[in-house]
Amino acid sequence: MSDTPDSMMEAFESRLTTVYIGLVMACEHLPVPITLPTGVIHSHDLVETVRRVADIAEEQPMPEEQHAALYTGAIMWLAAADLFGILKRTDYVEARAAGGLGILLIAGESIAELGAWLLDNES
């Protein structure tokens, strides 16, 4: 990849936000809805919130495949957020930024699969 560090970090931050918004929407439609914070949120609070989603994913009354999608979406988002934090605190490493974007693709796909199931099973 030959993107500049600034453009990669902008893409990373944008994708991190987009995937979080998808998680917010999916959580609102869970069998037992979870309301996640939106708006301006401190990054530490955001990480703790998503960590809690991962911790309680199994408690949702839905099939195992959907538990796995929720859990995977949450933990992959957390992994990407960790990489983003490392990149902000240390020297830029393109492989870390690209890896973070790849992790967010996995998170986004998991959340999208869960969202499709939730829409198909709305009562």
mmCIF file of C-alpha atoms in Angstrom:
data_model
loop_
_atom_site.group_PDB
_atom_site.id
_atom_site.type_symbol
_atom_site.label_atom_id
_atom_site.label_comp_id
_atom_site.label_asym_id
_atom_site.label_seq_id
_atom_site.Cartn_x
_atom_site.Cartn_y
_atom_site.Cartn_z
ATOM 1 C CA MET A 1 0.000 0.000 0.000
ATOM 2 C CA SER A 2 1.308 3.438 -0.748
ATOM 3 C CA ASP A 3 -1.146 5.602 1.162
ATOM 4 C CA THR A 4 0.271 8.337 3.329
ATOM 5 C CA PRO A 5 0.257 7.787 7.090
ATOM 6 C CA ASP A 6 -2.298 10.581 7.543
ATOM 7 C CA SER A 7 -4.705 9.140 4.977
ATOM 8 C CA MET A 8 -4.344 5.634 6.420
ATOM 9 C CA MET A 9 -5.031 6.886 9.937
ATOM 10 C CA GLU A 10 -8.044 8.869 8.713
ATOM 11 C CA ALA A 11 -9.381 5.756 6.981
ATOM 12 C CA PHE A 12 -8.703 3.673 10.099
ATOM 13 C CA GLU A 13 -10.490 6.140 12.391
ATOM 14 C CA SER A 14 -13.418 6.474 9.989
ATOM 15 C CA ARG A 15 -13.812 2.711 9.679
ATOM 16 C CA LEU A 16 -13.537 2.283 13.459
ATOM 17 C CA THR A 17 -16.429 4.733 13.838
ATOM 18 C CA THR A 18 -18.490 3.134 11.064
ATOM 19 C CA VAL A 19 -18.159 -0.356 12.525
ATOM 20 C CA TYR A 20 -19.041 0.955 15.997
ATOM 21 C CA ILE A 21 -22.201 2.553 14.556
ATOM 22 C CA GLY A 22 -23.104 -0.818 13.028
ATOM 23 C CA LEU A 23 -22.612 -2.449 16.423
ATOM 24 C CA VAL A 24 -24.836 0.205 18.038
ATOM 25 C CA MET A 25 -27.595 -0.502 15.503
ATOM 26 C CA ALA A 26 -27.315 -4.275 15.871
ATOM 27 C CA CYS A 27 -27.369 -4.069 19.666
ATOM 28 C CA GLU A 28 -30.553 -1.964 19.551
ATOM 29 C CA HIS A 29 -32.289 -4.821 17.713
ATOM 30 C CA LEU A 30 -31.062 -7.744 19.810
ATOM 31 C CA PRO A 31 -33.737 -9.932 21.436
ATOM 32 C CA VAL A 32 -32.774 -8.188 24.692
ATOM 33 C CA PRO A 33 -31.745 -4.756 23.370
ATOM 34 C CA ILE A 34 -28.503 -3.173 24.512
ATOM 35 C CA THR A 35 -28.233 0.611 24.259
ATOM 36 C CA LEU A 36 -24.696 1.720 23.504
ATOM 37 C CA PRO A 37 -23.550 5.314 23.909
ATOM 38 C CA THR A 38 -23.427 7.585 20.886
ATOM 39 C CA GLY A 39 -22.192 11.101 20.311
ATOM 40 C CA VAL A 40 -18.972 12.326 21.876
ATOM 41 C CA ILE A 41 -17.616 9.521 24.048
ATOM 42 C CA HIS A 42 -14.237 9.149 25.754
ATOM 43 C CA SER A 43 -12.297 6.331 24.073
ATOM 44 C CA HIS A 44 -11.781 4.502 27.388
ATOM 45 C CA ASP A 45 -15.544 4.451 27.997
ATOM 46 C CA LEU A 46 -16.142 3.240 24.459
ATOM 47 C CA VAL A 47 -13.709 0.355 24.872
ATOM 48 C CA GLU A 48 -15.277 -0.630 28.202
ATOM 49 C CA THR A 49 -18.739 -0.552 26.622
ATOM 50 C CA VAL A 50 -17.753 -2.814 23.721
ATOM 51 C CA ARG A 51 -15.879 -5.120 26.111
ATOM 52 C CA ARG A 52 -19.134 -5.473 28.084
ATOM 53 C CA VAL A 53 -21.006 -6.388 24.880
ATOM 54 C CA ALA A 54 -18.469 -9.164 24.257
ATOM 55 C CA ASP A 55 -18.825 -10.355 27.854
ATOM 56 C CA ILE A 56 -22.619 -10.670 27.686
ATOM 57 C CA ALA A 57 -23.016 -11.825 24.068
ATOM 58 C CA GLU A 58 -23.807 -15.406 25.139
ATOM 59 C CA GLU A 59 -26.658 -14.216 27.351
ATOM 60 C CA GLN A 60 -28.745 -13.101 24.383
ATOM 61 C CA PRO A 61 -31.609 -15.505 23.577
ATOM 62 C CA MET A 62 -30.516 -16.365 20.040
ATOM 63 C CA PRO A 63 -28.713 -19.210 18.268
ATOM 64 C CA GLU A 64 -25.017 -19.908 18.795
ATOM 65 C CA GLU A 65 -24.087 -18.613 15.346
ATOM 66 C CA GLN A 66 -25.518 -15.201 16.231
ATOM 67 C CA HIS A 67 -23.776 -15.232 19.624
ATOM 68 C CA ALA A 68 -20.545 -15.840 17.721
ATOM 69 C CA ALA A 69 -21.251 -13.007 15.275
ATOM 70 C CA LEU A 70 -21.917 -10.533 18.099
ATOM 71 C CA TYR A 71 -18.867 -11.683 20.055
ATOM 72 C CA THR A 72 -16.615 -11.656 16.981
ATOM 73 C CA GLY A 73 -17.779 -8.203 15.934
ATOM 74 C CA ALA A 74 -17.114 -6.849 19.415
ATOM 75 C CA ILE A 75 -13.706 -8.448 19.995
ATOM 76 C CA MET A 76 -12.450 -7.614 16.512
ATOM 77 C CA TRP A 77 -13.517 -3.998 17.050
ATOM 78 C CA LEU A 78 -11.629 -4.039 20.366
ATOM 79 C CA ALA A 79 -8.506 -5.445 18.697
ATOM 80 C CA ALA A 80 -8.659 -2.746 16.033
ATOM 81 C CA ALA A 81 -9.179 -0.045 18.678
ATOM 82 C CA ASP A 82 -6.086 -1.341 20.491
ATOM 83 C CA LEU A 83 -4.043 -1.138 17.282
ATOM 84 C CA PHE A 84 -5.346 2.361 16.620
ATOM 85 C CA GLY A 85 -4.258 3.416 20.100
ATOM 86 C CA ILE A 86 -0.796 1.936 19.580
ATOM 87 C CA LEU A 87 -0.469 3.805 16.292
ATOM 88 C CA LYS A 88 -1.467 7.080 17.946
ATOM 89 C CA ARG A 89 1.077 6.630 20.761
ATOM 90 C CA THR A 90 4.033 5.287 18.776
ATOM 91 C CA ASP A 91 5.655 5.654 15.398
ATOM 92 C CA TYR A 92 3.403 4.904 12.443
ATOM 93 C CA VAL A 93 3.800 1.395 11.039
ATOM 94 C CA GLU A 94 1.891 0.800 7.819
ATOM 95 C CA ALA A 95 1.447 -2.916 8.534
ATOM 96 C CA ARG A 96 -0.331 -2.079 11.805
ATOM 97 C CA ALA A 97 -2.681 0.339 10.081
ATOM 98 C CA ALA A 98 -3.412 -2.118 7.273
ATOM 99 C CA GLY A 99 -3.898 -4.912 9.806
ATOM 100 C CA GLY A 100 -6.319 -2.765 11.773
ATOM 101 C CA LEU A 101 -8.349 -2.076 8.653
ATOM 102 C CA GLY A 102 -8.399 -5.810 7.908
ATOM 103 C CA ILE A 103 -9.580 -6.588 11.421
ATOM 104 C CA LEU A 104 -12.357 -4.029 10.986
ATOM 105 C CA LEU A 105 -13.462 -5.789 7.796
ATOM 106 C CA ILE A 106 -13.935 -8.970 9.817
ATOM 107 C CA ALA A 107 -15.766 -7.068 12.565
ATOM 108 C CA GLY A 108 -18.014 -5.326 10.056
ATOM 109 C CA GLU A 109 -18.878 -8.568 8.267
ATOM 110 C CA SER A 110 -19.762 -10.273 11.549
ATOM 111 C CA ILE A 111 -21.978 -7.382 12.602
ATOM 112 C CA ALA A 112 -23.629 -7.260 9.163
ATOM 113 C CA GLU A 113 -24.385 -11.002 9.332
ATOM 114 C CA LEU A 114 -25.911 -10.527 12.773
ATOM 115 C CA GLY A 115 -27.901 -7.532 11.525
ATOM 116 C CA ALA A 116 -29.312 -9.539 8.627
ATOM 117 C CA TRP A 117 -30.391 -12.312 11.000
ATOM 118 C CA LEU A 118 -31.959 -9.780 13.371
ATOM 119 C CA LEU A 119 -33.944 -8.200 10.523
ATOM 120 C CA ASP A 120 -35.108 -11.612 9.315
ATOM 121 C CA ASN A 121 -36.223 -12.537 12.829
ATOM 122 C CA GLU A 122 -37.888 -9.329 14.008
ATOM 123 C CA SER A 123 -41.176 -10.014 15.709
#
